[in-house]
PDB file of C-alpha atoms in Angstrom:
ATOM      1  CA  ASP A   1     -12.301  -3.516  -2.484  1.00 64.00           C
ATOM      2  CA  ALA A   2     -10.195  -4.549   0.460  1.00 65.00           C
ATOM      3  CA  MET A   3      -7.614  -7.128  -0.555  1.00 90.00           C
ATOM      4  CA  VAL A   4      -5.938  -7.746   2.798  1.00 94.00           C
ATOM      5  CA  ILE A   5      -8.479  -7.878   5.577  1.00 95.00           C
ATOM      6  CA  GLN A   6      -7.639  -7.870   9.243  1.00 96.00           C
ATOM      7  CA  ASN A   7     -10.070  -8.710  12.005  1.00 91.00           C
ATOM      8  CA  PRO A   8     -10.847  -7.278  14.370  1.00 93.00           C
ATOM      9  CA  ARG A   9      -9.777  -3.666  13.879  1.00 93.00           C
ATOM     10  CA  TYR A  10      -9.565  -3.184  17.631  1.00 95.00           C
ATOM     11  CA  GLN A  11      -8.908  -5.897  20.166  1.00 96.00           C
ATOM     12  CA  VAL A  12      -8.823  -5.577  23.927  1.00 96.00           C
ATOM     13  CA  THR A  13      -7.546  -8.442  26.036  1.00 95.00           C
ATOM     14  CA  GLN A  14      -6.470  -8.992  29.578  1.00 96.00           C
ATOM     15  CA  PHE A  15      -2.912  -9.403  30.735  1.00 96.00           C
ATOM     16  CA  GLY A  16      -1.941 -13.036  30.212  1.00 96.00           C
ATOM     17  CA  LYS A  17      -5.095 -14.019  28.323  1.00 97.00           C
ATOM     18  CA  PRO A  18      -4.383 -15.599  24.933  1.00 96.00           C
ATOM     19  CA  VAL A  19      -5.506 -13.641  21.914  1.00 97.00           C
ATOM     20  CA  THR A  20      -5.660 -14.384  18.192  1.00 97.00           C
ATOM     21  CA  LEU A  21      -5.563 -11.842  15.397  1.00 97.00           C
ATOM     22  CA  SER A  22      -6.790 -12.740  11.938  1.00 97.00           C
ATOM     23  CA  CYS A  23      -5.692 -11.827   8.433  1.00 97.00           C
ATOM     24  CA  SER A  24      -7.213 -12.892   5.141  1.00 97.00           C
ATOM     25  CA  GLN A  25      -6.321 -12.001   1.568  1.00 96.00           C
ATOM     26  CA  THR A  26      -8.074 -12.166  -1.769  1.00 94.00           C
ATOM     27  CA  LEU A  27      -4.908 -11.667  -3.799  1.00 91.00           C
ATOM     28  CA  ASN A  28      -3.793 -15.306  -3.818  1.00 91.00           C
ATOM     29  CA  HIS A  29      -0.333 -14.144  -2.787  1.00 91.00           C
ATOM     30  CA  ASN A  30       2.209 -16.695  -1.692  1.00 91.00           C
ATOM     31  CA  VAL A  31       3.768 -14.678   1.094  1.00 90.00           C
ATOM     32  CA  MET A  32       2.087 -13.323   4.196  1.00 94.00           C
ATOM     33  CA  TYR A  33       3.813 -11.202   6.832  1.00 93.00           C
ATOM     34  CA  TRP A  34       3.062 -10.055  10.345  1.00 96.00           C
ATOM     35  CA  TYR A  35       4.476  -6.791  11.654  1.00 95.00           C
ATOM     36  CA  GLN A  36       4.263  -5.182  15.062  1.00 96.00           C
ATOM     37  CA  GLN A  37       4.169  -1.398  15.162  1.00 94.00           C
ATOM     38  CA  LYS A  38       4.306   0.433  18.459  1.00 94.00           C
ATOM     39  CA  SER A  39       3.305   4.044  18.777  1.00 89.00           C
ATOM     40  CA  SER A  40       5.521   6.419  16.797  1.00 85.00           C
ATOM     41  CA  GLN A  41       7.839   3.580  15.771  1.00 90.00           C
ATOM     42  CA  ALA A  42       8.597   1.783  12.547  1.00 91.00           C
ATOM     43  CA  PRO A  43       6.906  -1.529  11.776  1.00 92.00           C
ATOM     44  CA  LYS A  44       8.934  -4.483  12.988  1.00 92.00           C
ATOM     45  CA  LEU A  45       8.733  -7.787  11.161  1.00 91.00           C
ATOM     46  CA  LEU A  46       7.731 -10.684  13.428  1.00 95.00           C
ATOM     47  CA  PHE A  47       7.593 -13.539  10.919  1.00 92.00           C
ATOM     48  CA  HIS A  48       6.398 -14.496   7.486  1.00 92.00           C
ATOM     49  CA  TYR A  49       5.074 -17.470   5.587  1.00 94.00           C
ATOM     50  CA  TYR A  50       6.144 -18.390   2.101  1.00 91.00           C
ATOM     51  CA  ASP A  51       3.311 -20.742   1.230  1.00 92.00           C
ATOM     52  CA  LYS A  52       3.473 -23.167   4.173  1.00 94.00           C
ATOM     53  CA  ASP A  53       7.073 -22.428   5.060  1.00 93.00           C
ATOM     54  CA  PHE A  54       7.304 -20.464   8.280  1.00 94.00           C
ATOM     55  CA  ASN A  55      10.147 -17.987   8.830  1.00 91.00           C
ATOM     56  CA  ASN A  56      10.562 -16.532  12.268  1.00 92.00           C
ATOM     57  CA  GLU A  57      12.666 -13.440  12.957  1.00 89.00           C
ATOM     58  CA  ALA A  58      15.447 -14.148  15.417  1.00 86.00           C
ATOM     59  CA  ASP A  59      14.266 -11.566  17.925  1.00 89.00           C
ATOM     60  CA  THR A  60      10.566 -12.424  17.839  1.00 94.00           C
ATOM     61  CA  PRO A  61       9.547 -13.550  21.339  1.00 94.00           C
ATOM     62  CA  ASP A  62       8.349 -17.125  21.795  1.00 94.00           C
ATOM     63  CA  ASN A  63       5.106 -15.653  23.062  1.00 95.00           C
ATOM     64  CA  PHE A  64       4.200 -14.920  19.448  1.00 97.00           C
ATOM     65  CA  GLN A  65       3.088 -17.760  17.208  1.00 97.00           C
ATOM     66  CA  SER A  66       1.495 -17.935  13.800  1.00 97.00           C
ATOM     67  CA  ARG A  67      -0.647 -20.309  11.761  1.00 97.00           C
ATOM     68  CA  ARG A  68      -1.450 -20.392   8.093  1.00 97.00           C
ATOM     69  CA  PRO A  69      -4.067 -23.053   7.437  1.00 97.00           C
ATOM     70  CA  ASN A  70      -4.456 -22.140   3.764  1.00 95.00           C
ATOM     71  CA  THR A  71      -3.336 -19.570   1.210  1.00 95.00           C
ATOM     72  CA  SER A  72      -5.989 -17.060   2.189  1.00 96.00           C
ATOM     73  CA  PHE A  73      -5.708 -16.973   5.954  1.00 97.00           C
ATOM     74  CA  CYS A  74      -2.979 -16.296   8.455  1.00 97.00           C
ATOM     75  CA  PHE A  75      -3.323 -15.946  12.223  1.00 97.00           C
ATOM     76  CA  LEU A  76      -1.183 -14.327  14.879  1.00 97.00           C
ATOM     77  CA  ASP A  77      -1.460 -15.939  18.293  1.00 97.00           C
ATOM     78  CA  ILE A  78      -0.147 -14.214  21.391  1.00 97.00           C
ATOM     79  CA  ARG A  79      -0.045 -16.850  24.096  1.00 96.00           C
ATOM     80  CA  SER A  80       0.324 -14.662  27.162  1.00 96.00           C
ATOM     81  CA  PRO A  81       0.063 -10.987  26.275  1.00 96.00           C
ATOM     82  CA  GLY A  82       2.014  -8.556  28.375  1.00 95.00           C
ATOM     83  CA  LEU A  83       1.603  -4.806  28.625  1.00 95.00           C
ATOM     84  CA  GLY A  84       4.526  -4.379  26.264  1.00 95.00           C
ATOM     85  CA  ASP A  85       2.634  -6.207  23.517  1.00 97.00           C
ATOM     86  CA  ALA A  86       0.116  -3.407  23.116  1.00 97.00           C
ATOM     87  CA  ALA A  87       0.630  -2.228  19.554  1.00 96.00           C
ATOM     88  CA  MET A  88      -0.778  -2.085  16.056  1.00 95.00           C
ATOM     89  CA  TYR A  89      -0.352  -5.417  14.292  1.00 97.00           C
ATOM     90  CA  LEU A  90      -0.092  -5.230  10.537  1.00 95.00           C
ATOM     91  CA  CYS A  91      -0.566  -8.069   8.113  1.00 96.00           C
ATOM     92  CA  ALA A  92       0.920  -7.787   4.634  1.00 93.00           C
ATOM     93  CA  THR A  93       1.140  -9.948   1.543  1.00 92.00           C
ATOM     94  CA  SER A  94       3.341 -10.154  -1.498  1.00 87.00           C
ATOM     95  CA  ARG A  95       3.117 -12.221  -4.636  1.00 83.00           C
ATOM     96  CA  ALA A  96       6.534 -13.772  -4.112  1.00 72.00           C
ATOM     97  CA  LEU A  97       9.497 -13.340  -1.886  1.00 65.00           C
ATOM     98  CA  LEU A  98      10.557  -9.729  -2.099  1.00 61.00           C
ATOM     99  CA  VAL A  99      13.967 -10.638  -3.442  1.00 56.00           C
ATOM    100  CA  ASP A 100      12.263 -12.275  -6.410  1.00 56.00           C
ATOM    101  CA  THR A 101       9.669  -9.655  -7.242  1.00 55.00           C
ATOM    102  CA  SER A 102      10.311  -6.774  -9.548  1.00 57.00           C
ATOM    103  CA  ASN A 103       8.339  -3.720  -8.645  1.00 62.00           C
ATOM    104  CA  GLN A 104       5.649  -5.429  -6.614  1.00 65.00           C
ATOM    105  CA  PRO A 105       5.179  -3.871  -3.220  1.00 73.00           C
ATOM    106  CA  GLN A 106       3.711  -5.437  -0.152  1.00 82.00           C
ATOM    107  CA  HIS A 107      -0.013  -4.978   0.320  1.00 88.00           C
ATOM    108  CA  PHE A 108      -0.936  -4.082   3.869  1.00 91.00           C
ATOM    109  CA  GLY A 109      -4.151  -4.619   5.753  1.00 93.00           C
ATOM    110  CA  ASP A 110      -5.683  -1.890   7.901  1.00 91.00           C
ATOM    111  CA  GLY A 111      -4.162  -3.363  11.026  1.00 94.00           C
ATOM    112  CA  THR A 112      -5.473  -4.530  14.381  1.00 96.00           C
ATOM    113  CA  ARG A 113      -4.854  -2.278  17.335  1.00 95.00           C
ATOM    114  CA  LEU A 114      -4.303  -4.433  20.404  1.00 97.00           C
ATOM    115  CA  SER A 115      -4.805  -3.083  23.906  1.00 96.00           C
ATOM    116  CA  ILE A 116      -3.875  -4.966  27.070  1.00 96.00           C
ATOM    117  CA  LEU A 117      -5.751  -4.366  30.317  1.00 93.00           C
TER     118      LEU A 117
ATOM    119  CA  GLU B   1      23.266  -5.510  10.108  1.00 77.00           C
ATOM    120  CA  LEU B   2      21.169  -3.424   7.779  1.00 81.00           C
ATOM    121  CA  LYS B   3      20.233  -0.023   9.171  1.00 89.00           C
ATOM    122  CA  VAL B   4      17.901   2.485   7.599  1.00 94.00           C
ATOM    123  CA  GLU B   5      18.041   6.091   8.727  1.00 95.00           C
ATOM    124  CA  GLN B   6      15.631   8.838   7.815  1.00 96.00           C
ATOM    125  CA  ASN B   7      16.199  12.526   8.133  1.00 95.00           C
ATOM    126  CA  PRO B   8      14.461  14.527   9.434  1.00 96.00           C
ATOM    127  CA  LEU B   9      12.227  12.599  11.817  1.00 95.00           C
ATOM    128  CA  PHE B  10       9.851  15.532  12.223  1.00 95.00           C
ATOM    129  CA  LEU B  11       9.067  18.212   9.712  1.00 93.00           C
ATOM    130  CA  SER B  12       6.631  21.081   9.921  1.00 94.00           C
ATOM    131  CA  MET B  13       6.287  23.157   6.808  1.00 91.00           C
ATOM    132  CA  GLN B  14       4.045  25.705   5.197  1.00 93.00           C
ATOM    133  CA  GLU B  15       1.743  24.913   2.325  1.00 95.00           C
ATOM    134  CA  GLY B  16       3.264  25.761  -1.025  1.00 95.00           C
ATOM    135  CA  LYS B  17       6.843  25.088   0.048  1.00 95.00           C
ATOM    136  CA  ASN B  18       9.205  22.427  -1.259  1.00 96.00           C
ATOM    137  CA  TYR B  19      11.117  20.016   0.903  1.00 94.00           C
ATOM    138  CA  THR B  20      13.104  16.781   0.780  1.00 96.00           C
ATOM    139  CA  ILE B  21      13.177  13.770   3.084  1.00 97.00           C
ATOM    140  CA  TYR B  22      16.368  11.719   3.071  1.00 97.00           C
ATOM    141  CA  CYS B  23      16.804   7.991   3.565  1.00 97.00           C
ATOM    142  CA  ASN B  24      20.232   6.433   4.056  1.00 96.00           C
ATOM    143  CA  TYR B  25      20.872   2.731   4.376  1.00 94.00           C
ATOM    144  CA  SER B  26      23.939   0.900   5.514  1.00 91.00           C
ATOM    145  CA  THR B  27      24.404  -2.125   3.253  1.00 83.00           C
ATOM    146  CA  THR B  28      23.867  -2.962  -0.365  1.00 79.00           C
ATOM    147  CA  SER B  29      20.309  -3.190  -1.564  1.00 76.00           C
ATOM    148  CA  ASP B  30      18.820  -2.694  -4.994  1.00 68.00           C
ATOM    149  CA  ARG B  31      15.271  -2.106  -3.911  1.00 82.00           C
ATOM    150  CA  LEU B  32      13.859   0.710  -1.865  1.00 90.00           C
ATOM    151  CA  TYR B  33      10.280   1.449  -0.871  1.00 92.00           C
ATOM    152  CA  TRP B  34       8.462   4.539   0.257  1.00 95.00           C
ATOM    153  CA  TYR B  35       5.251   4.248   2.266  1.00 94.00           C
ATOM    154  CA  ARG B  36       2.772   6.700   3.665  1.00 95.00           C
ATOM    155  CA  GLN B  37       0.939   6.179   6.940  1.00 94.00           C
ATOM    156  CA  ASP B  38      -1.898   8.341   8.240  1.00 93.00           C
ATOM    157  CA  PRO B  39      -2.502   8.389  12.022  1.00 87.00           C
ATOM    158  CA  GLY B  40      -4.104   5.165  13.205  1.00 83.00           C
ATOM    159  CA  LYS B  41      -4.078   3.740   9.688  1.00 86.00           C
ATOM    160  CA  SER B  42      -2.108   1.155   7.823  1.00 87.00           C
ATOM    161  CA  LEU B  43       0.699   1.629   5.330  1.00 90.00           C
ATOM    162  CA  GLU B  44       0.093   2.779   1.786  1.00 90.00           C
ATOM    163  CA  SER B  45       2.717   1.944  -0.801  1.00 89.00           C
ATOM    164  CA  LEU B  46       3.943   5.036  -2.664  1.00 93.00           C
ATOM    165  CA  PHE B  47       6.972   3.989  -4.660  1.00 92.00           C
ATOM    166  CA  VAL B  48       9.207   1.022  -5.335  1.00 90.00           C
ATOM    167  CA  LEU B  49      12.626   2.010  -6.636  1.00 91.00           C
ATOM    168  CA  LEU B  50      14.575  -0.749  -8.282  1.00 84.00           C
ATOM    169  CA  SER B  51      17.806   0.539  -9.719  1.00 80.00           C
ATOM    170  CA  ASN B  52      20.444   3.180  -9.449  1.00 81.00           C
ATOM    171  CA  GLY B  53      19.205   6.468 -10.792  1.00 84.00           C
ATOM    172  CA  ALA B  54      15.558   5.441 -10.629  1.00 87.00           C
ATOM    173  CA  VAL B  55      13.152   8.336 -10.337  1.00 91.00           C
ATOM    174  CA  LYS B  56       9.415   8.058  -9.863  1.00 93.00           C
ATOM    175  CA  GLN B  57       6.803  10.773  -9.507  1.00 95.00           C
ATOM    176  CA  GLU B  58       3.232  10.755  -8.354  1.00 93.00           C
ATOM    177  CA  GLY B  59       1.514  14.094  -8.014  1.00 95.00           C
ATOM    178  CA  ARG B  60       3.540  16.347  -5.740  1.00 96.00           C
ATOM    179  CA  LEU B  61       5.837  13.534  -4.604  1.00 97.00           C
ATOM    180  CA  MET B  62       8.993  12.471  -6.376  1.00 97.00           C
ATOM    181  CA  ALA B  63      11.328   9.713  -5.192  1.00 97.00           C
ATOM    182  CA  SER B  64      14.829   8.934  -6.367  1.00 96.00           C
ATOM    183  CA  LEU B  65      17.445   6.311  -5.623  1.00 93.00           C
ATOM    184  CA  ASP B  66      21.238   6.441  -5.646  1.00 92.00           C
ATOM    185  CA  THR B  67      22.462   2.955  -4.844  1.00 89.00           C
ATOM    186  CA  LYS B  68      26.119   3.976  -4.881  1.00 90.00           C
ATOM    187  CA  ALA B  69      25.532   6.555  -2.181  1.00 92.00           C
ATOM    188  CA  ARG B  70      22.936   4.290  -0.508  1.00 92.00           C
ATOM    189  CA  LEU B  71      20.586   7.228  -0.494  1.00 94.00           C
ATOM    190  CA  SER B  72      17.004   7.802  -1.486  1.00 96.00           C
ATOM    191  CA  THR B  73      15.136  11.074  -1.426  1.00 97.00           C
ATOM    192  CA  LEU B  74      11.447  11.890  -1.311  1.00 97.00           C
ATOM    193  CA  HIS B  75      10.849  15.372  -2.639  1.00 97.00           C
ATOM    194  CA  ILE B  76       7.661  17.262  -1.946  1.00 96.00           C
ATOM    195  CA  THR B  77       6.731  20.007  -4.345  1.00 96.00           C
ATOM    196  CA  ALA B  78       4.340  22.814  -3.372  1.00 95.00           C
ATOM    197  CA  ALA B  79       3.112  20.979  -0.295  1.00 94.00           C
ATOM    198  CA  VAL B  80      -0.586  20.815   0.510  1.00 94.00           C
ATOM    199  CA  HIS B  81      -2.234  19.968   3.820  1.00 94.00           C
ATOM    200  CA  ASP B  82      -3.431  16.576   2.534  1.00 94.00           C
ATOM    201  CA  LEU B  83       0.168  15.397   2.409  1.00 96.00           C
ATOM    202  CA  SER B  84       0.423  15.529   6.194  1.00 96.00           C
ATOM    203  CA  ALA B  85       1.327  11.989   7.282  1.00 96.00           C
ATOM    204  CA  THR B  86       4.259   9.852   8.358  1.00 96.00           C
ATOM    205  CA  TYR B  87       6.485   8.718   5.526  1.00 97.00           C
ATOM    206  CA  PHE B  88       8.594   5.581   5.841  1.00 96.00           C
ATOM    207  CA  CYS B  89      11.379   4.413   3.640  1.00 96.00           C
ATOM    208  CA  ALA B  90      12.238   0.745   3.699  1.00 93.00           C
ATOM    209  CA  VAL B  91      14.970  -1.342   2.168  1.00 90.00           C
ATOM    210  CA  ASN B  92      14.802  -4.876   0.900  1.00 80.00           C
ATOM    211  CA  ARG B  93      17.397  -7.304   2.182  1.00 76.00           C
ATOM    212  CA  ASP B  94      16.989 -10.961   1.207  1.00 71.00           C
ATOM    213  CA  ASP B  95      13.285 -11.513   1.690  1.00 68.00           C
ATOM    214  CA  LYS B  96      12.707  -8.906   4.365  1.00 74.00           C
ATOM    215  CA  ILE B  97      11.917  -5.247   4.456  1.00 80.00           C
ATOM    216  CA  ILE B  98      13.664  -3.117   7.058  1.00 87.00           C
ATOM    217  CA  PHE B  99      11.949   0.174   7.811  1.00 92.00           C
ATOM    218  CA  GLY B 100      13.366   3.521   8.778  1.00 94.00           C
ATOM    219  CA  LYS B 101      11.907   5.267  11.800  1.00 93.00           C
ATOM    220  CA  GLY B 102       9.668   7.432   9.659  1.00 95.00           C
ATOM    221  CA  THR B 103       9.372  11.143   9.020  1.00 96.00           C
ATOM    222  CA  ARG B 104       6.347  12.784  10.571  1.00 96.00           C
ATOM    223  CA  LEU B 105       5.316  15.534   8.173  1.00 96.00           C
ATOM    224  CA  HIS B 106       2.962  18.279   9.269  1.00 95.00           C
ATOM    225  CA  ILE B 107       1.919  20.804   6.674  1.00 94.00           C
ATOM    226  CA  LEU B 108       0.511  24.025   7.984  1.00 91.00           C
ATOM    227  CA  PRO B 109      -2.292  25.719   6.041  1.00 84.00           C
TER     228      PRO B 109
END
């Protein structure tokens, strides 16, 4: 059974048109992460939530925002997508902050592939 | 700044052969992860290595960690075609995971 669910799997939007990607989890994990992965590159962390506390990476563009209305859901909002934002967006969860966990890995969703027209 | 380097980035090998992927990282960390990613798919956690000298094995894959050398290895024994994928190592720093660029492994039948 899927534990980290991302919707939609594929998203097409127009240049400059706001888009929202969704992630939900059934694991009741405290931490949720958003990564951007461009073709043939490593995943790049955008931000994460520890419960309601939001932590933004220093180099994440202002164009990217996130919301976590409850434990189960987390959203990635791209306010004005540019062509360079086309990528796979991966949501992940972990039970606690990684520095505090023992051998618990992150659990990744299947990703949303975003295309910009 | 924490940097994670994998070597090689591309690897094509015959079925039945053995090979090793290397992961070096630049600053102290006591936790290292290996992930597998199939084309167009998400990341699958393979191993979490916690301490110096840690060794974990799953099927034909074996991972080890040397924290003093800041080196982890992923060894593939008697490769089979199903192991074709991209393999990422990643290192934990504070509450973040920093990924290497990945090793694209292609196993020829």
